[in-house]
Amino acid sequence: MTTSSTHRTTGSSTIRLADSTAMITPLGHYSHVAVHNGVAHISGQLPLHADGTPAATEPFGTQVRMVLHNLDNCLATIGTDRDRLISVTVYVTDIAQWTEFDSIYAQWLGSHRPARAVAGVSSLHYGAAVEIQAVAAVGAGGKQ
């Protein structure tokens, strides 16, 4: 997978900003991923198709799988994977769908169990039902 990235030096350390070429370039003023000192901060991922088309009209489970796929794309961009997730923050517009989310999420992660928070919110961009932000370890062969 190819990556679009830039580096910023602040003091004595470098921050790498990276965008997955498997997804649309961010439409706002942010990067898909920012890496500093072996820790990757992944921007909130929404259920968007690769061309940026929102999938808000899709069923909840489809939106969750799409967001997890986009998260995988971000992780691959920096040479890491879901087994290196440290923490995950999930936003859902209907907390009653938590059980369905947790089932899909557990299947996606397998035995790995990073720290996690799930928050019910009144709305998300593009009318999405779910958004996921994450922190992951990079290194031991991962790109920095």
XYZ file of N, CA, C and O in Angstrom, residues 18-111:
376
model
N 0.237 10.904 8.066
C 0.046 9.986 6.941
C -1.424 9.862 6.574
O -2.296 9.861 7.437
N -1.673 9.726 5.272
C -3.008 9.488 4.753
C -2.995 8.197 3.946
O -2.075 7.959 3.161
N -3.996 7.378 4.128
C -4.119 6.138 3.379
C -4.557 6.448 1.961
O -5.535 7.179 1.757
N -3.874 5.877 0.986
C -4.279 6.073 -0.401
C -5.427 5.135 -0.766
O -5.971 5.232 -1.859
N -5.822 4.254 0.149
C -6.970 3.373 -0.077
C -8.282 4.098 0.237
O -9.360 3.532 0.029
N -8.179 5.313 0.744
C -9.362 6.089 1.115
C -9.235 7.484 0.519
O -8.148 7.902 0.124
N -10.339 8.198 0.519
C -10.320 9.574 0.024
C -9.419 10.430 0.926
O -9.349 10.202 2.141
N -8.715 11.364 0.332
C -7.920 12.307 1.106
C -8.855 13.044 2.057
O -9.968 13.410 1.670
N -8.439 13.251 3.305
C -9.322 13.955 4.248
C -9.850 15.258 3.654
O -9.107 16.025 3.041
N -11.147 15.473 3.849
C -11.783 16.678 3.315
C -11.640 17.858 4.263
O -11.845 18.999 3.864
N -11.286 17.592 5.517
C -11.068 18.649 6.499
C -9.580 18.844 6.734
O -8.731 18.233 6.088
N -9.264 19.671 7.706
C -7.879 20.017 8.028
C -7.320 19.024 9.057
O -7.204 19.342 10.253
N -7.042 17.799 8.614
C -6.489 16.761 9.473
C -5.840 15.691 8.610
O -6.002 15.680 7.380
N -5.110 14.775 9.230
C -4.528 13.610 8.562
C -5.215 12.375 9.094
O -5.731 12.364 10.210
N -5.202 11.297 8.300
C -5.770 10.038 8.788
C -5.039 9.568 10.045
O -5.662 9.086 10.990
N -3.693 9.718 10.042
C -2.878 9.199 11.138
C -1.752 10.180 11.458
O -1.149 10.751 10.553
N -1.445 10.329 12.744
C -0.273 11.079 13.194
C 0.533 10.140 14.096
O -0.022 9.543 15.022
N 1.829 9.984 13.799
C 2.688 9.075 14.558
C 3.777 9.880 15.253
O 4.443 10.715 14.632
N 3.950 9.608 16.545
C 4.983 10.271 17.328
C 5.516 9.286 18.356
O 4.727 8.659 19.081
N 6.833 9.134 18.408
C 7.486 8.261 19.392
C 6.873 6.859 19.463
O 6.636 6.324 20.538
N 6.589 6.265 18.311
C 6.093 4.895 18.269
C 4.623 4.716 18.584
O 4.143 3.593 18.731
N 3.885 5.826 18.692
C 2.451 5.749 18.973
C 1.700 6.440 17.839
O 1.996 7.581 17.489
N 0.722 5.726 17.274
C -0.093 6.259 16.181
C -1.445 6.702 16.717
O -2.109 5.949 17.436
N -1.828 7.912 16.372
C -3.145 8.453 16.728
C -3.955 8.484 15.436
O -3.583 9.190 14.491
N -5.031 7.718 15.405
C -5.833 7.570 14.192
C -7.088 8.419 14.325
O -7.845 8.285 15.294
N -7.279 9.301 13.350
C -8.442 10.185 13.348
C -9.723 9.371 13.317
O -9.754 8.234 12.855
N -10.804 9.993 13.777
C -12.102 9.342 13.751
C -12.450 8.875 12.347
O -12.362 9.650 11.395
N -12.802 7.596 12.227
C -13.162 7.018 10.941
C -14.673 6.868 10.866
O -15.301 6.345 11.778
N -15.218 7.330 9.766
C -16.649 7.263 9.517
C -16.927 6.203 8.445
O -16.018 5.801 7.719
N -18.191 5.786 8.302
C -18.523 4.846 7.240
C -18.590 5.571 5.894
O -19.639 6.058 5.465
N -17.428 5.675 5.255
C -17.308 6.307 3.945
C -16.730 5.296 2.970
O -15.816 4.552 3.309
N -17.256 5.288 1.757
C -16.675 4.476 0.701
C -15.335 5.084 0.297
O -15.050 6.242 0.626
N -14.514 4.328 -0.416
C -13.180 4.790 -0.816
C -13.227 6.115 -1.572
O -12.298 6.909 -1.483
N -14.318 6.369 -2.292
C -14.431 7.621 -3.044
C -14.990 8.764 -2.202
O -15.206 9.866 -2.694
N -15.248 8.508 -0.906
C -15.735 9.537 0.001
C -17.245 9.604 0.138
O -17.764 10.402 0.910
N -17.951 8.759 -0.590
C -19.409 8.745 -0.497
C -19.836 8.208 0.860
O -19.436 7.107 1.247
N -20.660 8.950 1.610
C -21.129 8.475 2.904
C -22.028 7.245 2.751
O -22.739 7.110 1.757
N -21.980 6.374 3.741
C -22.796 5.155 3.750
C -23.837 5.217 4.860
O -24.239 4.185 5.392
N -24.287 6.403 5.199
C -25.195 6.596 6.327
C -26.541 5.907 6.148
O -27.224 5.630 7.132
N -26.932 5.603 4.913
C -28.213 4.931 4.691
C -28.092 3.414 4.795
O -29.103 2.717 4.774
N -26.884 2.913 4.925
C -26.661 1.474 5.058
C -27.065 1.021 6.460
O -27.056 1.818 7.405
N -27.385 -0.273 6.637
C -27.699 -0.786 7.978
C -26.527 -0.565 8.944
O -25.369 -0.478 8.530
N -26.839 -0.503 10.237
C -25.833 -0.248 11.261
C -24.643 -1.201 11.150
O -23.491 -0.774 11.166
N -24.880 -2.494 11.031
C -23.791 -3.473 10.950
C -22.878 -3.225 9.761
O -21.661 -3.377 9.858
N -23.448 -2.830 8.640
C -22.649 -2.514 7.448
C -21.780 -1.299 7.716
O -20.602 -1.271 7.337
N -22.345 -0.289 8.385
C -21.557 0.906 8.723
C -20.399 0.549 9.649
O -19.275 1.024 9.455
N -20.648 -0.292 10.644
C -19.589 -0.695 11.576
C -18.468 -1.404 10.813
O -17.283 -1.074 10.985
N -18.812 -2.352 9.968
C -17.787 -3.088 9.201
C -16.995 -2.152 8.290
O -15.788 -2.314 8.120
N -17.659 -1.166 7.709
C -16.979 -0.204 6.842
C -15.991 0.637 7.643
O -14.858 0.871 7.209
N -16.398 1.080 8.822
C -15.509 1.871 9.678
C -14.303 1.030 10.098
O -13.161 1.506 10.070
N -14.525 -0.225 10.463
C -13.415 -1.100 10.855
C -12.478 -1.341 9.675
O -11.251 -1.391 9.838
N -13.028 -1.469 8.477
C -12.205 -1.614 7.268
C -11.350 -0.361 7.059
O -10.156 -0.454 6.754
N -11.955 0.816 7.244
C -11.200 2.065 7.102
C -10.116 2.174 8.170
O -9.012 2.657 7.901
N -10.414 1.703 9.367
C -9.407 1.687 10.430
C -8.259 0.761 10.043
O -7.084 1.108 10.215
N -8.566 -0.407 9.486
C -7.517 -1.311 8.987
C -6.657 -0.622 7.937
O -5.431 -0.776 7.924
N -7.280 0.150 7.027
C -6.516 0.884 6.011
C -5.545 1.869 6.654
O -4.394 1.989 6.219
N -6.004 2.570 7.674
C -5.133 3.521 8.370
C -3.967 2.801 9.045
O -2.819 3.247 8.961
N -4.249 1.691 9.709
C -3.199 0.929 10.382
C -2.177 0.406 9.375
O -0.967 0.500 9.599
N -2.643 -0.107 8.245
C -1.739 -0.629 7.216
C -0.857 0.480 6.647
O 0.311 0.247 6.319
N -1.380 1.677 6.557
C -0.631 2.809 6.017
C 0.645 3.068 6.814
O 1.652 3.481 6.261
N 0.604 2.805 8.105
C 1.770 3.063 8.947
C 2.484 1.777 9.342
O 3.323 1.767 10.244
N 2.139 0.677 8.681
C 2.856 -0.581 8.890
C 2.530 -1.287 10.186
O 3.379 -1.967 10.750
N 1.314 -1.144 10.666
C 0.906 -1.849 11.872
C -0.461 -2.478 11.625
O -0.982 -2.416 10.516
N -1.031 -3.095 12.637
C -2.324 -3.744 12.441
C -3.151 -3.708 13.718
O -2.710 -3.199 14.744
N -4.334 -4.277 13.651
C -5.287 -4.194 14.775
C -4.778 -4.862 16.047
O -5.219 -4.510 17.138
N -3.855 -5.811 15.947
C -3.289 -6.444 17.145
C -2.395 -5.500 17.938
O -1.973 -5.823 19.043
N -2.092 -4.326 17.369
C -1.251 -3.335 18.045
C -2.079 -2.163 18.570
O -1.534 -1.166 19.028
N -3.413 -2.289 18.504
C -4.263 -1.229 19.059
C -4.074 -1.150 20.565
O -4.036 -2.170 21.251
N -3.974 0.073 21.055
C -3.823 0.330 22.487
C -5.167 0.731 23.083
O -5.572 0.221 24.116
N -5.844 1.664 22.416
C -7.163 2.092 22.886
C -8.032 2.484 21.698
O -7.524 2.905 20.654
N -9.327 2.342 21.903
C -10.307 2.632 20.857
C -11.449 3.422 21.491
O -11.932 3.066 22.564
N -11.867 4.498 20.820
C -13.015 5.277 21.263
C -14.079 5.185 20.179
O -13.803 5.467 19.014
N -15.273 4.769 20.591
C -16.375 4.534 19.659
C -17.504 5.502 19.987
O -17.877 5.660 21.146
N -18.047 6.125 18.954
C -19.197 7.009 19.096
C -20.352 6.397 18.309
O -20.185 6.059 17.134
N -21.490 6.208 18.949
C -22.677 5.682 18.282
C -23.850 6.625 18.538
O -23.955 7.210 19.611
N -24.721 6.748 17.545
C -25.870 7.642 17.699
C -27.044 6.952 18.379
O -28.002 7.630 18.763
N -26.985 5.637 18.537
C -28.038 4.902 19.238
C -27.370 3.871 20.141
O -26.949 2.814 19.682
N -27.253 4.183 21.418
C -26.554 3.302 22.358
C -27.238 1.945 22.458
O -26.611 0.958 22.853
N -28.478 1.846 22.037
C -29.171 0.555 22.025
C -28.514 -0.413 21.035
O -28.712 -1.626 21.128
N -27.710 0.096 20.111
C -27.011 -0.756 19.143
C -25.650 -1.220 19.663
O -24.891 -1.863 18.947
N -25.363 -0.933 20.930
C -24.083 -1.321 21.520
C -23.838 -2.825 21.412
O -22.739 -3.256 21.073
N -24.854 -3.646 21.677
C -24.681 -5.102 21.630
C -24.284 -5.565 20.232
O -23.367 -6.379 20.075
N -24.941 -5.043 19.199
C -24.582 -5.402 17.824
C -23.167 -4.928 17.515
O -22.364 -5.665 16.925
N -22.845 -3.698 17.921
C -21.491 -3.191 17.702
C -20.473 -4.108 18.371
O -19.486 -4.515 17.756
N -20.698 -4.430 19.646
C -19.725 -5.224 20.398
C -19.502 -6.586 19.761
O -18.375 -7.088 19.730
N -20.534 -7.196 19.225
C -20.415 -8.495 18.574
C -19.533 -8.411 17.320
O -18.629 -9.231 17.124
N -19.787 -7.418 16.480
C -18.988 -7.233 15.256
C -17.547 -6.894 15.611
O -16.593 -7.427 15.036
N -17.375 -6.012 16.576
C -16.048 -5.569 17.029
C -15.246 -6.744 17.593
O -14.068 -6.917 17.261
N -15.875 -7.569 18.425
C -15.185 -8.720 19.018
C -14.753 -9.703 17.933
O -13.648 -10.258 17.990
N -15.585 -9.913 16.955
C -15.240 -10.809 15.845
C -14.063 -10.235 15.062
O -13.150 -10.967 14.672
N -14.056 -8.933 14.829
C -12.996 -8.257 14.081
C -11.664 -8.344 14.827
O -10.623 -8.586 14.237
N -11.691 -8.178 16.154
C -10.460 -8.158 16.948
C -9.972 -9.535 17.385
O -8.794 -9.694 17.685
N -10.840 -10.501 17.474
C -10.415 -11.804 17.981
C -10.073 -11.709 19.454
O -10.791 -11.075 20.230
N -8.951 -12.292 19.845
C -8.595 -12.344 21.266
C -7.978 -11.043 21.800
O -7.859 -10.869 23.010
